[in-house]
Coordinates of C-alpha atoms and ligand atoms in Angstrom, one line a residue:
X116 CA -100.9 -130.2 78.9
X117 CA -101.0 -131.5 82.3
X118 CA -102.0 -128.7 84.5
X119 CA -100.3 -130.7 87.4
X120 CA -96.6 -129.6 87.3
X121 CA -95.6 -130.7 90.8
X122 CA -91.9 -130.4 91.4
X123 CA -91.3 -133.9 90.9
X124 CA -89.2 -135.7 93.4
X125 CA -87.5 -138.1 91.0
X126 CA -86.7 -137.9 87.3
X127 CA -87.3 -141.3 86.5
X128 CA -90.4 -141.6 84.0
X129 CA -90.4 -145.3 85.1
X130 CA -91.8 -146.9 88.6
X131 CA -90.9 -150.1 89.9
X132 CA -92.9 -152.5 92.3
X133 CA -91.0 -152.5 96.1
X134 CA -92.3 -156.2 96.2
X135 CA -91.7 -159.2 94.7
X136 CA -94.4 -160.5 92.6
X137 CA -95.5 -156.8 91.8
X138 CA -95.9 -155.1 88.6
X139 CA -92.5 -154.7 87.4
X140 CA -91.4 -151.6 86.0
X141 CA -94.2 -149.6 84.3
X142 CA -93.8 -146.0 82.6
X143 CA -95.2 -143.2 84.6
X144 CA -96.6 -140.7 82.5
X145 CA -98.0 -143.5 79.6
X146 CA -100.3 -146.0 79.1
X147 CA -98.4 -149.2 80.0
X148 CA -98.6 -151.5 76.7
X149 CA -100.2 -154.7 78.5
X150 CA -102.6 -155.2 81.5
X151 CA -101.1 -156.0 84.9
X152 CA -102.8 -158.3 87.7
X153 CA -105.6 -156.6 89.6
X154 CA -104.2 -157.5 93.0
X155 CA -100.3 -156.6 92.1
X156 CA -101.7 -152.8 90.6
X157 CA -103.9 -152.5 93.8
X158 CA -100.9 -153.2 96.1
X159 CA -98.2 -151.2 93.8
X160 CA -100.7 -148.1 94.0
X161 CA -101.0 -148.4 97.7
X162 CA -97.8 -148.6 98.3
X163 CA -97.5 -144.9 96.3
X164 CA -100.1 -143.8 98.2
X165 CA -98.5 -144.2 101.5
X166 CA -96.5 -141.1 100.9
X167 CA -99.4 -139.0 101.0
X168 CA -99.8 -137.2 104.6
X169 CA -101.2 -138.4 108.1
X170 CA -104.6 -137.2 107.9
X171 CA -104.6 -137.3 111.9
X172 CA -101.7 -135.1 112.6
X173 CA -103.0 -132.6 109.3
X174 CA -103.9 -129.6 111.1
X175 CA -104.3 -127.9 107.8
X176 CA -107.5 -128.9 106.2
X177 CA -111.0 -128.0 106.8
X178 CA -111.9 -131.2 105.0
X179 CA -113.5 -134.2 106.8
X180 CA -110.6 -137.3 107.3
X181 CA -112.6 -139.7 109.2
X182 CA -116.2 -141.2 109.2
X183 CA -117.3 -144.1 110.9
X184 CA -117.1 -147.5 109.2
X185 CA -121.1 -147.8 108.6
X186 CA -120.9 -144.4 106.3
X187 CA -117.8 -146.2 104.4
X188 CA -119.9 -149.0 103.9
X189 CA -123.1 -147.3 102.7
X190 CA -120.5 -145.0 100.4
X191 CA -119.2 -148.5 99.4
X192 CA -122.9 -149.4 98.3
X193 CA -123.3 -146.4 96.2
X194 CA -120.2 -145.8 94.7
X195 CA -122.5 -146.4 91.1
X196 CA -125.0 -144.2 91.4
X197 CA -124.9 -140.8 89.7
X198 CA -126.9 -138.0 91.1
X199 CA -128.0 -137.1 88.0
X200 CA -129.9 -140.1 86.9
X201 CA -133.1 -139.0 89.1
X202 CA -135.2 -141.3 87.4
X203 CA -132.9 -144.4 88.3
X204 CA -132.2 -143.7 91.2
X205 CA -135.2 -141.6 92.7
X206 CA -134.5 -142.5 96.4
X207 CA -130.8 -140.9 95.9
X208 CA -132.4 -137.8 94.8
X209 CA -135.2 -138.2 97.8
X210 CA -132.2 -138.1 100.0
X211 CA -130.7 -135.6 98.7
X212 CA -133.9 -133.4 98.7
X213 CA -134.1 -134.4 102.8
X214 CA -131.0 -133.3 103.1
X215 CA -131.6 -129.5 101.5
X216 CA -135.2 -129.7 103.7
X217 CA -133.1 -130.4 106.8
X218 CA -130.7 -127.3 105.9
X219 CA -133.1 -125.0 105.6
X220 CA -134.6 -125.7 108.7
X221 CA -131.2 -125.6 110.6
X222 CA -130.6 -122.5 108.6
X223 CA -134.0 -121.0 109.6
X224 CA -135.5 -120.4 106.3
X225 CA -139.3 -119.2 105.5
X226 CA -141.0 -122.8 105.3
X227 CA -144.5 -121.2 102.9
X228 CA -145.2 -125.1 102.3
X229 CA -144.6 -126.6 105.8
X230 CA -140.7 -127.6 105.3
X231 CA -140.8 -129.6 102.4
X232 CA -139.9 -127.7 99.6
X233 CA -136.5 -125.6 100.6
X234 CA -135.0 -124.6 97.2
X235 CA -131.4 -125.6 97.3
X236 CA -129.4 -128.9 95.8
X237 CA -126.3 -130.5 96.1
X238 CA -123.0 -129.6 95.1
X239 CA -119.6 -131.0 94.2
X240 CA -118.8 -128.6 97.4
X241 CA -118.8 -125.1 98.5
X242 CA -116.6 -123.9 95.6
X243 CA -119.4 -124.9 93.0
X244 CA -122.0 -123.4 95.7
X245 CA -120.4 -120.2 95.0
X246 CA -120.3 -120.6 91.3
X247 CA -124.5 -121.1 91.7
X248 CA -125.2 -118.7 94.4
X249 CA -123.1 -115.6 92.4
X250 CA -124.5 -116.7 89.1
X251 CA -128.1 -116.1 90.8
X252 CA -127.0 -112.9 92.4
X253 CA -125.6 -111.7 88.8
X254 CA -129.0 -112.4 86.8
X255 CA -130.9 -110.9 89.2
X256 CA -129.2 -108.0 89.2
X257 CA -129.0 -108.2 85.9
X258 CA -133.1 -108.4 85.4
X259 CA -133.0 -105.2 87.8
X260 CA -130.9 -102.9 85.3
X261 CA -132.7 -104.1 82.5
X262 CA -136.3 -103.7 83.6
X263 CA -134.8 -100.1 84.9
X264 CA -133.8 -99.5 81.2
X265 CA -130.0 -99.2 82.5
X266 CA -126.8 -100.6 82.0
X267 CA -126.1 -104.3 82.7
X268 CA -122.1 -104.0 81.9
X269 CA -120.3 -103.6 85.1
X270 CA -121.6 -105.7 87.9
X271 CA -118.8 -106.1 90.7
X272 CA -119.1 -108.1 93.9
X273 CA -118.2 -107.0 97.4
X274 CA -116.6 -108.9 99.6
X275 CA -113.4 -108.9 102.0
X276 CA -110.1 -109.4 101.0
X277 CA -110.3 -112.7 103.1
X278 CA -112.5 -114.8 101.1
X279 CA -111.3 -117.9 99.9
X280 CA -110.4 -118.0 96.3
X281 CA -113.5 -119.0 95.1
X282 CA -115.0 -116.1 95.5
X283 CA -112.1 -114.7 93.0
X284 CA -112.6 -117.4 90.5
X285 CA -116.5 -116.6 90.3
X286 CA -115.4 -113.0 89.7
X287 CA -113.1 -114.0 87.0
X288 CA -114.8 -117.0 85.2
X289 CA -118.4 -114.9 85.2
X290 CA -117.0 -111.4 84.7
X291 CA -117.8 -109.8 87.5
X292 CA -115.5 -107.1 89.2
X293 CA -114.0 -108.9 92.5
X294 CA -114.1 -105.7 95.0
X295 CA -112.3 -106.8 97.2
X296 CA -112.0 -104.8 100.5
X297 CA -108.9 -104.3 102.4
X298 CA -108.9 -105.4 106.1
X299 CA -108.6 -102.9 108.0
X300 CA -108.7 -103.1 112.1
X301 CA -110.3 -106.5 112.2
X302 CA -109.0 -110.0 110.5
X303 CA -111.8 -109.7 108.5
X304 CA -114.8 -107.6 106.6
X305 CA -116.4 -104.8 108.9
X306 CA -120.0 -103.4 108.1
X307 CA -119.0 -100.1 107.4
X308 CA -116.9 -101.2 104.6
X309 CA -119.2 -103.4 102.9
X310 CA -121.8 -100.8 103.0
X311 CA -119.1 -98.1 101.8
X312 CA -117.7 -100.4 99.2
X313 CA -121.0 -101.1 97.2
X314 CA -123.1 -99.2 94.1
X315 CA -125.4 -99.4 91.7
X316 CA -123.8 -102.2 90.4
X317 CA -123.3 -104.2 93.0
X318 CA -124.8 -107.7 92.6
X319 CA -124.3 -108.9 96.5
X320 CA -122.1 -108.6 99.5
X321 CA -120.6 -111.9 100.5
X322 CA -120.3 -112.5 104.3
X323 CA -118.0 -115.4 105.6
X324 CA -119.1 -117.6 108.3
X325 CA -115.9 -118.8 109.1
X326 CA -112.9 -116.8 107.7
X327 CA -110.3 -119.6 105.9
X328 CA -107.3 -117.3 107.8
X329 CA -108.3 -117.5 111.1
X330 CA -111.7 -119.0 111.6
X331 CA -113.6 -115.6 113.1
X332 CA -117.1 -115.2 112.2
X333 CA -117.8 -112.1 109.8
X334 CA -120.8 -110.0 111.4
X335 CA -123.5 -110.4 109.1
X336 CA -126.1 -109.3 111.2
X337 CA -124.0 -106.0 111.6
X338 CA -123.3 -106.0 107.6
X339 CA -127.2 -106.7 107.1
X340 CA -128.0 -104.0 108.7
X341 CA -125.3 -101.6 107.6
X342 CA -126.9 -102.2 104.0
X343 CA -130.3 -101.6 105.3
X344 CA -129.2 -98.0 106.2
X345 CA -127.6 -97.7 102.7
X346 CA -130.9 -98.8 101.0
X347 CA -133.0 -96.1 103.5
X348 CA -130.0 -93.7 102.0
X349 CA -129.6 -94.3 98.6
X350 CA -132.5 -96.8 97.6
X351 CA -129.7 -99.4 96.7
X352 CA -131.2 -103.1 97.6
X353 CA -127.7 -105.5 97.9
X354 CA -128.8 -108.7 98.5
X355 CA -126.2 -110.9 101.0
X356 CA -125.0 -114.4 100.2
X357 CA -123.4 -115.8 103.5
X358 CA -120.1 -118.3 102.6
X359 CA -120.9 -120.6 105.7
X360 CA -118.3 -123.3 104.0
X361 CA -117.7 -124.4 107.5
X362 CA -119.9 -122.2 109.7
X363 CA -122.8 -123.5 108.4
X364 CA -122.4 -126.9 110.6
X365 CA -120.9 -125.2 113.2
X366 CA -123.3 -122.0 114.2
X367 CA -126.7 -123.7 114.1
X368 CA -125.1 -126.1 117.0
X369 CA -122.9 -124.0 119.1
X370 CA -124.3 -120.2 118.3
X371 CA -127.9 -120.7 118.7
X372 CA -128.1 -117.1 119.4
X373 CA -126.2 -115.8 116.6
X374 CA -128.5 -114.4 114.0
X375 CA -126.4 -115.1 110.5
X376 CA -128.7 -117.0 108.5
X377 CA -132.2 -116.6 106.7
X378 CA -133.6 -115.0 110.1
X379 CA -131.8 -112.4 108.4
X380 CA -134.3 -110.8 105.7
X381 CA -131.2 -109.9 103.5
X382 CA -129.6 -112.8 103.8
X383 CA -130.7 -114.2 100.4
X384 CA -128.5 -117.4 99.8
X385 CA -126.2 -119.4 102.0
X386 CA -123.6 -121.9 100.8
X387 CA -121.8 -124.7 103.2
X388 CA -119.3 -127.4 102.7
X389 CA -121.1 -131.2 103.5
X390 CA -117.3 -132.4 103.8
X391 CA -116.1 -129.7 106.1
X392 CA -117.9 -129.4 109.6
X393 CA -120.8 -131.8 108.0
X394 CA -118.9 -134.2 108.2
X395 CA -118.7 -136.0 105.2
X396 CA -115.7 -137.2 103.2
X397 CA -114.4 -135.0 100.2
X398 CA -117.1 -134.3 97.6
X399 CA -120.4 -132.7 98.7
X400 CA -121.5 -128.8 99.6
X401 CA -124.6 -127.4 99.7
X402 CA -126.5 -124.3 98.5
X403 CA -129.9 -122.9 99.2
X404 CA -131.7 -119.6 98.4
X405 CA -133.8 -118.3 100.4
X406 CA -137.0 -118.4 98.4
X407 CA -138.0 -119.2 94.3
X408 CA -137.9 -115.7 93.6
X409 CA -134.0 -115.7 94.9
X410 CA -132.9 -118.0 91.9
X411 CA -133.5 -117.0 88.6
X412 CA -135.3 -119.5 86.6
X413 CA -133.5 -119.7 83.2
X414 CA -130.6 -120.9 85.5
X415 CA -132.7 -124.1 85.9
X416 CA -132.4 -127.2 83.5
X417 CA -134.7 -130.1 83.6
X418 CA -133.9 -133.8 83.9
X419 CA -136.2 -136.9 83.8
X420 CA -137.8 -138.1 87.0
X421 CA -140.3 -140.7 87.4
X422 CA -142.0 -140.3 84.2
X423 CA -142.0 -136.3 84.9
X424 CA -139.2 -134.1 85.0
X425 CA -137.3 -132.4 88.1
X426 CA -135.4 -129.0 88.0
X427 CA -131.5 -128.9 88.8
X428 CA -129.0 -126.7 88.7
X429 CA -125.6 -127.4 88.8
X430 CA -122.5 -127.1 86.6
X431 CA -121.7 -130.7 86.2
X432 CA -123.9 -133.3 84.8
X433 CA -122.6 -136.8 86.0
X434 CA -121.3 -136.3 89.9
X435 CA -121.4 -139.4 92.4
X436 CA -124.5 -139.6 94.4
X437 CA -122.1 -141.4 97.4
X438 CA -121.5 -138.6 99.2
X439 CA -125.0 -137.3 99.7
X440 CA -126.1 -140.3 100.6
X441 CA -123.3 -140.3 103.5
X442 CA -124.4 -136.9 104.2
X443 CA -128.0 -138.1 104.9
X444 CA -125.9 -140.3 107.3
X445 CA -124.5 -138.3 109.6
X446 CA -127.6 -136.2 109.8
X447 CA -129.6 -139.4 110.8
X448 CA -126.7 -140.7 113.2
X449 CA -125.6 -138.0 114.9
X450 CA -128.9 -136.0 114.9
X451 CA -129.0 -132.5 116.4
X452 CA -127.2 -133.7 120.0
X453 CA -124.7 -135.6 117.9
X454 CA -123.5 -132.7 115.9
X455 CA -123.3 -130.2 118.7
X456 CA -121.5 -132.2 121.1
X457 CA -119.2 -133.4 118.3
X458 CA -119.0 -129.4 117.5
X459 CA -118.2 -128.4 121.0
X460 CA -115.7 -131.1 121.4
X461 CA -113.7 -129.6 118.5
X462 CA -114.3 -125.7 119.6
X463 CA -113.2 -126.8 123.5
X464 CA -109.9 -128.7 122.1
X465 CA -109.1 -125.6 119.7
X466 CA -109.6 -123.3 122.7
X467 CA -107.5 -125.6 124.7
X468 CA -104.8 -125.2 122.1
X469 CA -105.1 -121.8 121.9
X470 CA -104.7 -121.1 125.7
X471 CA -101.7 -123.5 125.0
X472 CA -100.4 -121.5 122.6
X473 CA -100.8 -118.4 124.6
X474 CA -99.0 -119.7 127.2
X475 CA -95.5 -120.3 125.5
X476 CA -95.0 -116.5 125.4
X477 CA -93.7 -115.9 121.7
X478 CA -97.3 -115.4 120.1
X479 CA -99.9 -113.7 119.5
X480 CA -103.6 -115.5 119.0
X481 CA -105.5 -113.6 116.2
X482 CA -108.4 -116.1 117.0
X483 CA -108.8 -118.4 119.9
X484 CA -111.1 -121.3 118.6
X485 CA -114.2 -119.5 120.4
X486 CA -116.0 -119.5 116.7
X487 CA -115.0 -122.2 113.8
X488 CA -112.6 -124.6 116.0
X489 CA -109.4 -122.7 114.4
X490 CA -106.7 -120.4 115.8
X491 CA -104.4 -118.4 114.2
X492 CA -101.2 -117.0 115.9
X493 CA -98.5 -114.7 114.9
X494 CA -95.0 -113.9 116.4
X495 CA -95.2 -110.9 118.5
X496 CA -91.8 -109.8 117.6
X497 CA -88.8 -111.0 115.9
X498 CA -86.8 -113.6 117.6
X499 CA -84.3 -114.7 114.6
X500 CA -87.0 -117.3 113.5
X501 CA -90.3 -117.1 111.6
X502 CA -93.7 -118.7 111.6
X503 CA -92.2 -120.4 108.0
X504 CA -89.3 -121.9 110.0
X505 CA -92.0 -122.9 112.8
X506 CA -93.9 -124.9 110.4
X507 CA -91.5 -126.5 109.1
X508 CA -89.5 -127.4 112.4
X509 CA -93.1 -128.8 113.2
X510 CA -93.5 -131.5 110.2
X511 CA -89.8 -133.2 111.6
X512 CA -92.6 -133.8 114.2
X513 CA -94.8 -135.4 111.7
X514 CA -97.8 -132.1 112.0
X515 CA -98.8 -130.2 108.9
X516 CA -99.3 -126.6 109.8
X517 CA -99.7 -123.9 107.3
X518 CA -98.1 -120.9 107.9
X519 CA -98.8 -118.0 105.5
X520 CA -99.3 -113.6 105.5
X521 CA -102.8 -112.4 105.9
X522 CA -104.4 -111.1 103.1
X523 CA -104.1 -107.3 101.6
X524 CA -104.1 -104.6 104.6
X525 CA -102.5 -107.2 107.4
X526 CA -100.2 -108.7 104.6
X527 CA -97.5 -107.8 107.1
X528 CA -98.6 -110.2 109.7
X529 CA -97.7 -114.1 109.1
X530 CA -99.5 -116.7 110.5
X531 CA -99.4 -120.6 111.3
X532 CA -103.0 -122.1 111.5
X533 CA -104.6 -124.8 113.4
X534 CA -108.0 -126.4 112.1
X535 CA -109.5 -128.9 114.8
X536 CA -111.9 -131.7 113.0
X537 CA -113.6 -134.4 114.5
X538 CA -111.4 -137.2 115.3
X539 CA -108.9 -134.7 116.9
X540 CA -108.1 -135.6 120.6
X541 CA -107.5 -134.2 124.0
X542 CA -104.4 -136.4 123.8
X543 CA -103.0 -135.0 120.4
X544 CA -103.3 -131.4 121.5
X545 CA -101.5 -131.9 124.2
X546 CA -98.6 -133.6 122.2
X547 CA -99.0 -131.0 119.5
X548 CA -98.2 -128.7 122.4
X549 CA -95.7 -130.3 123.3
X550 CA -93.8 -130.5 120.1
X551 CA -94.7 -127.0 119.4
X552 CA -92.5 -125.6 122.6
X553 CA -89.7 -127.9 121.7
X554 CA -89.9 -126.6 118.3
X555 CA -89.9 -123.0 119.6
X556 CA -87.0 -123.6 121.9
X557 CA -85.0 -125.1 119.3
X558 CA -85.5 -122.2 116.8
X559 CA -84.9 -119.5 119.6
X560 CA -81.9 -121.6 120.5
X561 CA -80.4 -121.9 117.5
X562 CA -81.1 -118.2 117.0
X563 CA -79.3 -117.0 120.1
X564 CA -76.3 -119.1 119.2
X565 CA -76.1 -117.3 115.7
X566 CA -76.5 -114.1 117.3
X567 CA -73.5 -114.9 119.9
X568 CA -71.4 -116.6 117.1
X569 CA -71.6 -113.0 115.4
X570 CA -70.5 -110.9 118.5
Ligands
PLP259 C1 -113.2 -124.4 102.0 C2 -113.7 -123.1 101.9 C3 -114.8 -122.7 100.5 C4 -114.5 -123.6 99.7 O1 -115.1 -124.4 99.7 P1 -114.7 -126.1 98.9 O2 -116.1 -126.8 99.5 O3 -113.1 -126.8 99.2 O4 -115.3 -125.8 97.7 C5 -115.3 -121.6 100.2 N1 -115.4 -120.8 101.4 C6 -114.5 -121.1 102.6 C7 -115.2 -119.7 103.7 C8 -114.1 -122.3 102.8 O5 -113.7 -122.2 103.8

């Protein structure tokens, strides 16, 4: 069974080449009988890929769509390396270790061994990181319950209804109740809600640094404090995992004063997507634990490494090393100041777009690009068209801007979301605002014409 049944745009089951000297026709869903000329096959596939969207005008994705050519050179040079072959590629293993230590330092992990022995690993992205962190929470909770002679049959994980889908996946795949707290008065989880949802079966609370719905930071320190108070009252000791998929590469550079990381005792683990604001092409994420005690030993497997063995924790066995190497490139290349200035630039552009959107008139901003460089906005009152119409209209100018309802508790609010990433410019922002203004004019003009016609 193919899991991918995406509205075929053509029913033909053969594809033909657009050029002379191409591959002729080949079947779409069966292996061609003969082989093709390599250049012709490449050109043929290139030609199809041109139909994919244009990354520069894609304001929907958080994922990196541009890297420097030097990074691409490094990626190309390491495409054949498998990250699990620590023995064959010890220097790639060393580079992964350095990245983990650098992130541990950025996220203020306690460093009993002088910073070289942080506990963490690379992953395919934040989704795999969430599976690993979630398992560690579940294993630790179960060990505590069993040690106390208590039932360990009904674990739950507390999180806002605004969590990214990877957490619902974790809960379903690992048989944990996803205790999704509906939004109430904020666009994300609040401290009081988090503490109120916990009980003796809670394996942890997920706090999101940078909600995917509107880019707002959840109040991690307040959530931790509310859980401290819960412990003082009831004895329940509930750990916090911070899903910093995006914020893990923003807050350390732009919000130094904000305490969201291992400076908070209750924060036991953190994940981030290297391929979002870590500025690397898709395929890399990170997960770190506060200390070895937070990562149960029986989740760890050993692989050969330089005649000895090395502990690993991952869902996959084989995975490309290239993305990890590219991550190291961004860390070495930009350094703290470089990251700070790139992320500040994105934030400044997001704020400028937010101001422009506010000035247009019909919109209410849910976020202004002040936290993640992201803004979400809704139509303040009905005017004969929807944000879905606007998203569609913006497509005609080439802009990809998603529209969707907010999660449970705010599901009657539909928003458009703009994500600003490295590679976006003030110039493109001005074009986007002009096209948004034209789209609004056209849709409200058409709506008024319809009203006039009916009267
Ligand atoms: C993107 C995102 C994820 C999933 O991350 P991937 O790296 O795409 O697997 C999880 N949580 C949040 C908050 C995200 O923004």
